[in-house]
Amino acid sequence: MNKKIAIISNVSGSLVSFRGELIKKWLDLGYEVYTLAPEYKSNHREKLSNWGAKAEKYDLNRSGMNPFKDLKSLINLANKIKEINPDYIFAYTIKPVVFSSLISKQIDLKGMYSLIPGLGYAFNGGGLKNKIVNKIAVLLYNISLKNNDKVFFQNPDDLNLFVDLNLIDQEKTVLVNGSGVDTEEYYNTEPQAEKISFLLMARLLKSKGIIEYIKAAEIMKNKYSEVEFKILGSPGNGPDAVDMDYVDQAAKKDIIDYPGRVNDVKSYIAQSSVYVLPSYYREGTPRSILEALSMGKPIITTDNPGCRETVVDGKNGFMIPIKDYKILADKMEYFIKNKEAIIEMGKESRILAEEKYDVHKVNQKIIENMDL
């Protein structure tokens, strides 16, 4: 009888887009793989089923802080895990990690593994609500993580923070290079050096640097009206959301082009000259940057955890201070004035993607450290 792996997420899309190659690798190795998510879009369920995975649902109050709803989610997940009876659990994002780790103490497992794909809102700083959420998150991680055999981190800042806070022992930590990127699917392209176009892909959150991007674009548009500035992504929600009126007005003034959320970003990346993510969100390693690296685009991003690892400053792009739209505009202007740098830095980005962020190399490290 094949051994079972349960991979637990808070959304079905990430199982396909971010963990798909890992799931397929487990299946190739002969494991029976169960995916657990609160809801499945029909195309996600179909893909997982076609690969050979078994898609299961569980109840999850994804973003709320209601302790009664969370307790109900915990009990529901515990019953589902006991029903599956896995040999290994692999969980990621805060609630699946905390709940699965707590449940793992009550069942017989060969291995409990967690992935911390960035720290997000709970560690993003800010007002009183952020501080309360942070205290709760630290407490829950402290209670739950110590039962893990290994915890995977996507950047050294997050790893070091968890060790410093005594949430996990150093010897149980593993650093991986983000979620990785399929360098064949995100094929190499020649950067567009004639008609200059800048691209940002993210949810429309303030902490993703959307406002700084639009401000820098406005400065550049006043000097170089022919240059394009695109934003792809869904509207945000909550206190960190960018006011959509602000975005719409920028689009009406022809400062930016905002197609919204698109299903296949590859054509947009291919048509762009430079990829920009001025984030100060607590990223793991932004997937959008990895996709742009793989498709041979220079990068402008911030000296921010998860972002800073993707740029060798001056070699495949530029690293800028967070929240500084004027320096962002300066770096944009550098590429506008030095088109040959777009070509040369784009080549370096592709090399970095192949050497450091190839998804198969990332997954191999995870599998080796799971002792499968």
Coordinates of C-alpha atoms in Angstrom, one line a residue:
M1 CA 0.0 0.0 0.0
N2 CA 1.4 3.4 -1.0
K3 CA 2.3 5.9 1.7
K4 CA 0.0 9.0 1.9
I5 CA 0.9 12.7 1.8
A6 CA -1.7 15.3 2.8
I7 CA -0.9 18.8 1.5
I8 CA -3.0 21.5 3.3
S9 CA -3.6 25.0 1.9
N10 CA -6.0 27.9 2.4
V11 CA -6.9 28.2 -1.3
S12 CA -7.1 25.7 -4.1
G13 CA -5.4 28.0 -6.7
S14 CA -2.0 27.9 -4.9
L15 CA -2.1 24.1 -4.9
V16 CA -2.1 24.2 -8.7
S17 CA 0.0 27.3 -9.4
F18 CA 2.6 27.2 -6.6
R19 CA 2.7 23.5 -5.5
G20 CA 1.7 21.7 -8.7
E21 CA 5.1 20.6 -9.6
L22 CA 5.8 19.4 -6.1
I23 CA 2.5 17.4 -6.0
K24 CA 3.4 15.8 -9.4
K25 CA 6.8 14.9 -8.1
W26 CA 5.4 13.2 -5.0
L27 CA 3.0 11.3 -7.3
D28 CA 5.9 10.2 -9.6
L29 CA 7.7 8.9 -6.5
G30 CA 4.7 6.6 -5.8
Y31 CA 3.0 8.5 -3.0
E32 CA -0.8 8.8 -2.7
V33 CA -1.4 12.6 -2.5
Y34 CA -4.4 14.2 -0.9
T35 CA -4.9 17.9 -1.3
L36 CA -7.0 19.8 1.2
A37 CA -8.5 23.3 0.6
P38 CA -11.7 25.1 1.7
E39 CA -13.1 25.4 -1.8
Y40 CA -12.0 24.2 -5.3
K41 CA -12.6 25.9 -8.6
S42 CA -13.7 23.3 -11.1
N43 CA -10.6 23.7 -13.2
H44 CA -8.4 23.3 -10.1
R45 CA -10.1 20.1 -9.1
E46 CA -9.9 18.8 -12.6
K47 CA -6.2 19.5 -12.9
L48 CA -5.4 17.9 -9.5
S49 CA -7.5 14.8 -10.4
N50 CA -5.9 14.5 -13.8
W51 CA -2.5 14.4 -12.1
G52 CA -3.7 11.7 -9.8
A53 CA -4.2 13.6 -6.6
K54 CA -7.3 13.3 -4.5
A55 CA -8.9 16.7 -3.8
E56 CA -10.6 17.0 -0.4
K57 CA -12.5 19.9 1.2
Y58 CA -12.4 21.2 4.8
D59 CA -14.0 24.1 6.5
L60 CA -11.7 27.2 7.1
N61 CA -12.5 30.7 8.3
R62 CA -9.6 32.0 6.1
S63 CA -9.1 35.6 7.3
G64 CA -11.3 36.1 10.3
M65 CA -10.2 36.1 14.0
N66 CA -13.4 34.6 15.5
P67 CA -12.1 31.9 17.9
F68 CA -15.3 29.9 17.8
K69 CA -15.2 29.7 14.0
D70 CA -11.5 28.8 14.1
L71 CA -12.2 26.1 16.7
K72 CA -14.9 24.7 14.4
S73 CA -12.3 24.7 11.5
L74 CA -9.7 23.0 13.6
I75 CA -12.1 20.2 14.6
N76 CA -13.3 19.8 11.0
L77 CA -9.7 19.6 9.7
A78 CA -8.8 17.1 12.5
N79 CA -11.7 14.8 11.4
K80 CA -10.7 15.0 7.8
I81 CA -7.0 14.2 8.5
K82 CA -8.0 11.2 10.7
E83 CA -10.2 10.0 7.9
I84 CA -7.4 10.2 5.4
N85 CA -4.8 8.8 7.8
P86 CA -1.8 10.3 6.1
D87 CA 1.8 9.3 6.8
Y88 CA 3.1 12.8 6.1
I89 CA 1.5 16.3 6.4
F90 CA 2.8 19.3 4.4
A91 CA 1.0 22.5 5.3
Y92 CA 1.5 26.2 4.3
T93 CA 0.1 29.6 5.2
I94 CA -0.6 30.5 8.8
K95 CA -3.9 28.8 9.7
P96 CA -3.2 25.5 7.9
V97 CA 0.2 25.4 9.4
V98 CA -1.0 26.1 13.0
F99 CA -4.0 23.8 12.8
S100 CA -2.2 20.9 11.1
S101 CA 0.7 21.2 13.5
L102 CA -1.6 21.1 16.5
I103 CA -3.5 18.1 15.1
S104 CA -0.2 16.3 14.3
K105 CA 0.4 16.0 18.0
Q106 CA -2.6 13.8 18.4
I107 CA -2.0 11.3 15.5
D108 CA 0.7 8.9 14.4
L109 CA 2.8 10.5 11.6
K110 CA 6.1 9.7 9.9
G111 CA 6.6 13.4 9.3
M112 CA 5.0 16.9 9.9
Y113 CA 6.3 19.6 7.6
S114 CA 5.4 23.3 7.2
L115 CA 6.3 25.9 4.7
I116 CA 6.2 29.6 5.7
P117 CA 5.6 31.4 2.4
G118 CA 6.1 34.9 3.8
L119 CA 4.7 36.5 6.9
G120 CA 2.1 38.9 5.4
Y121 CA -0.3 41.1 7.3
A122 CA 0.5 39.6 10.8
F123 CA 4.1 40.8 10.6
N124 CA 3.7 43.9 8.4
G125 CA 3.8 46.5 11.2
G126 CA 1.3 49.3 11.4
G127 CA -1.4 50.1 13.9
L128 CA -3.0 48.5 16.9
K129 CA -4.8 45.8 15.0
N130 CA -1.6 44.7 13.3
K131 CA 0.1 44.5 16.7
I132 CA -2.7 42.4 18.2
V133 CA -2.7 40.1 15.1
N134 CA 1.1 39.8 15.4
K135 CA 1.0 38.8 19.1
I136 CA -1.7 36.1 18.3
A137 CA 0.3 34.8 15.4
V138 CA 3.5 34.6 17.4
L139 CA 1.7 32.7 20.2
L140 CA 0.1 30.3 17.8
Y141 CA 3.4 29.6 16.0
N142 CA 5.1 29.1 19.3
I143 CA 2.5 26.5 20.4
S144 CA 2.4 24.6 17.1
L145 CA 5.7 24.7 15.2
K146 CA 7.8 22.8 17.7
N147 CA 6.0 19.6 16.7
N148 CA 7.3 19.9 13.1
D149 CA 10.1 17.7 11.8
K150 CA 11.2 20.5 9.4
V151 CA 10.0 24.0 8.7
F152 CA 10.8 25.5 5.3
F153 CA 11.3 29.2 4.8
Q154 CA 11.5 31.2 1.5
N155 CA 13.9 33.9 2.6
P156 CA 16.6 34.2 5.3
D157 CA 15.0 37.1 7.1
D158 CA 11.9 35.1 8.0
L159 CA 14.0 32.1 9.0
N160 CA 16.2 34.2 11.3
L161 CA 13.2 36.0 12.8
F162 CA 11.5 32.7 13.8
V163 CA 14.7 31.4 15.3
D164 CA 15.3 34.7 17.2
L165 CA 11.7 34.6 18.6
N166 CA 12.4 30.9 19.7
L167 CA 9.5 29.7 17.5
I168 CA 11.6 27.0 15.9
D169 CA 15.0 25.4 16.6
Q170 CA 17.6 26.3 14.0
E171 CA 18.3 22.7 13.2
K172 CA 14.7 22.2 12.1
T173 CA 14.8 25.0 9.6
V174 CA 15.4 24.7 5.9
L175 CA 15.9 27.7 3.5
V176 CA 14.5 27.2 0.0
N177 CA 14.5 29.7 -2.9
G178 CA 10.8 30.7 -2.9
S179 CA 8.2 28.5 -4.6
G180 CA 10.5 28.2 -7.7
V181 CA 9.4 28.8 -11.2
D182 CA 9.0 26.5 -14.2
T183 CA 11.7 27.9 -16.6
E184 CA 10.2 26.1 -19.5
E185 CA 6.6 27.4 -19.0
Y186 CA 8.0 30.8 -18.3
Y187 CA 10.2 30.8 -21.4
N188 CA 13.0 33.2 -22.1
T189 CA 12.1 36.3 -24.1
E190 CA 13.9 39.3 -25.4
P191 CA 13.1 42.4 -23.4
Q192 CA 11.3 45.1 -25.3
A193 CA 14.0 47.8 -25.6
E194 CA 12.4 49.9 -28.3
K195 CA 9.0 50.7 -27.0
I196 CA 9.6 50.9 -23.2
S197 CA 7.0 49.3 -21.0
F198 CA 7.1 48.8 -17.2
L199 CA 5.0 46.1 -15.6
L200 CA 3.7 45.4 -12.0
M201 CA 1.7 42.3 -11.1
A202 CA 0.1 42.2 -7.6
R203 CA -3.1 42.5 -5.6
L204 CA -3.9 46.2 -5.3
L205 CA -2.5 46.6 -1.8
K206 CA -0.7 49.7 -0.4
S207 CA 2.0 47.4 0.9
K208 CA 2.7 46.0 -2.6
G209 CA 3.9 49.5 -3.5
I210 CA 1.0 50.3 -5.9
I211 CA 0.8 53.9 -4.9
E212 CA 4.6 54.4 -5.2
Y213 CA 4.5 52.8 -8.7
I214 CA 1.7 55.1 -9.8
K215 CA 3.5 58.2 -8.4
A216 CA 6.7 57.2 -10.2
A217 CA 4.8 56.5 -13.4
E218 CA 3.2 60.0 -13.3
I219 CA 6.7 61.6 -13.0
M220 CA 7.9 59.6 -15.9
K221 CA 4.8 60.2 -18.0
N222 CA 5.3 63.9 -17.7
K223 CA 8.8 63.5 -19.3
Y224 CA 8.3 60.5 -21.6
S225 CA 4.7 60.3 -22.7
E226 CA 5.3 57.3 -25.0
V227 CA 6.5 55.0 -22.1
E228 CA 3.9 52.5 -20.8
F229 CA 3.1 51.5 -17.2
K230 CA 0.9 48.5 -16.7
I231 CA -0.6 47.0 -13.5
L232 CA -2.1 43.5 -13.4
G233 CA -4.0 42.3 -10.4
S234 CA -7.2 42.0 -8.4
P235 CA -8.5 44.9 -6.2
G236 CA -7.4 44.5 -2.6
N237 CA -9.5 44.3 0.5
G238 CA -9.3 45.5 4.1
P239 CA -7.4 48.5 5.4
D240 CA -4.4 47.8 3.2
A241 CA -6.4 48.0 0.0
V242 CA -5.6 50.8 -2.5
D243 CA -8.6 53.0 -3.2
M244 CA -9.9 51.9 -6.6
D245 CA -10.9 55.5 -7.5
Y246 CA -7.3 56.4 -7.3
V247 CA -6.4 53.6 -9.7
D248 CA -9.2 54.4 -12.0
Q249 CA -8.3 58.1 -12.1
A250 CA -4.7 57.2 -12.9
A251 CA -5.9 55.0 -15.8
K252 CA -8.2 57.8 -17.1
K253 CA -5.3 60.2 -17.1
D254 CA -3.3 57.6 -19.1
I255 CA -0.6 57.4 -16.4
I256 CA -1.2 53.6 -16.2
D257 CA -2.9 50.9 -18.1
Y258 CA -4.9 48.6 -15.7
P259 CA -6.3 45.5 -17.4
G260 CA -7.3 44.1 -14.0
R261 CA -6.6 40.5 -13.2
V262 CA -5.7 38.2 -16.1
N263 CA -5.5 34.4 -16.1
D264 CA -2.3 34.1 -18.2
V265 CA 0.3 36.7 -17.5
K266 CA 3.0 35.4 -19.8
S267 CA 2.1 37.5 -22.8
Y268 CA 2.1 40.6 -20.7
I269 CA 5.5 39.8 -19.3
A270 CA 6.8 39.0 -22.8
Q271 CA 5.7 42.4 -24.1
S272 CA 7.3 44.3 -21.1
S273 CA 10.7 45.8 -20.8
V274 CA 11.2 45.9 -17.0
Y275 CA 9.4 44.3 -14.1
V276 CA 8.7 46.4 -11.0
L277 CA 7.6 45.4 -7.5
P278 CA 8.1 48.2 -5.0
S279 CA 6.8 46.0 -2.1
Y280 CA 7.1 46.5 1.6
Y281 CA 4.7 43.5 2.3
R282 CA 6.4 40.7 4.2
E283 CA 6.9 38.5 1.2
G284 CA 8.2 35.0 1.1
T285 CA 9.8 35.3 -2.4
P286 CA 7.3 37.0 -4.7
R287 CA 6.2 34.6 -7.4
S288 CA 5.7 37.5 -9.9
I289 CA 9.4 38.4 -9.7
L290 CA 10.4 34.8 -10.3
E291 CA 8.2 34.7 -13.4
A292 CA 9.7 37.9 -14.7
L293 CA 13.2 36.7 -14.0
S294 CA 12.5 33.5 -15.9
M295 CA 11.2 35.4 -18.9
G296 CA 14.4 37.5 -19.0
K297 CA 13.3 40.9 -17.6
P298 CA 15.3 43.3 -15.5
I299 CA 13.9 43.8 -12.0
I300 CA 13.3 46.9 -9.9
T301 CA 12.3 45.9 -6.4
T302 CA 12.8 47.0 -2.8
D303 CA 15.3 46.2 -0.1
N304 CA 12.6 44.1 1.6
P305 CA 12.6 40.5 2.9
G306 CA 11.9 38.1 0.1
C307 CA 12.4 40.8 -2.6
R308 CA 16.1 41.6 -2.0
E309 CA 17.2 38.1 -2.8
T310 CA 16.0 38.3 -6.4
V311 CA 18.2 41.2 -7.4
V312 CA 22.0 41.6 -7.6
D313 CA 21.9 45.4 -7.6
G314 CA 23.3 46.8 -10.9
K315 CA 23.6 43.4 -12.5
N316 CA 20.0 42.1 -13.2
G317 CA 18.2 45.2 -12.0
F318 CA 18.0 47.6 -9.1
M319 CA 17.1 47.4 -5.4
I320 CA 15.5 50.6 -4.0
P321 CA 14.4 51.8 -0.5
I322 CA 10.8 51.0 0.4
K323 CA 8.2 53.8 -0.1
D324 CA 10.6 56.0 -2.1
Y325 CA 8.8 56.7 -5.4
K326 CA 11.4 59.3 -6.4
I327 CA 14.2 56.8 -6.4
L328 CA 11.9 54.4 -8.2
A329 CA 11.3 57.0 -10.9
D330 CA 15.1 57.6 -11.2
K331 CA 15.7 53.8 -11.8
M332 CA 12.9 53.8 -14.3
E333 CA 14.5 56.7 -16.1
Y334 CA 17.8 54.9 -16.1
F335 CA 16.3 52.1 -18.3
I336 CA 14.5 54.6 -20.5
K337 CA 17.9 56.4 -21.2
N338 CA 20.0 53.1 -21.3
K339 CA 18.1 50.7 -23.5
E340 CA 21.1 48.4 -23.8
A341 CA 20.9 47.8 -20.0
I342 CA 17.4 46.3 -20.5
I343 CA 18.9 43.6 -22.8
E344 CA 22.0 42.9 -20.7
M345 CA 20.3 42.9 -17.3
G346 CA 17.4 40.8 -18.8
K347 CA 20.0 38.1 -19.7
E348 CA 21.3 38.1 -16.2
S349 CA 17.8 37.7 -14.8
R350 CA 17.3 34.6 -16.9
I351 CA 20.6 33.1 -15.7
L352 CA 19.5 33.8 -12.1
A353 CA 16.2 32.0 -12.6
E354 CA 17.8 29.0 -14.1
E355 CA 20.6 28.7 -11.5
K356 CA 18.7 29.6 -8.3
Y357 CA 15.0 29.5 -8.8
D358 CA 14.3 26.6 -11.0
V359 CA 11.2 24.9 -9.5
H360 CA 12.7 21.4 -9.9
K361 CA 15.7 22.3 -7.9
V362 CA 13.6 23.9 -5.2
N363 CA 11.3 20.8 -5.0
Q364 CA 14.3 18.5 -4.8
K365 CA 15.5 20.3 -1.7
I366 CA 12.1 20.0 -0.1
I367 CA 11.9 16.3 -0.9
E368 CA 15.4 15.6 0.4
N369 CA 14.6 17.3 3.7
M370 CA 11.3 15.4 4.1
D371 CA 13.3 12.2 4.2
L372 CA 10.8 10.5 1.8

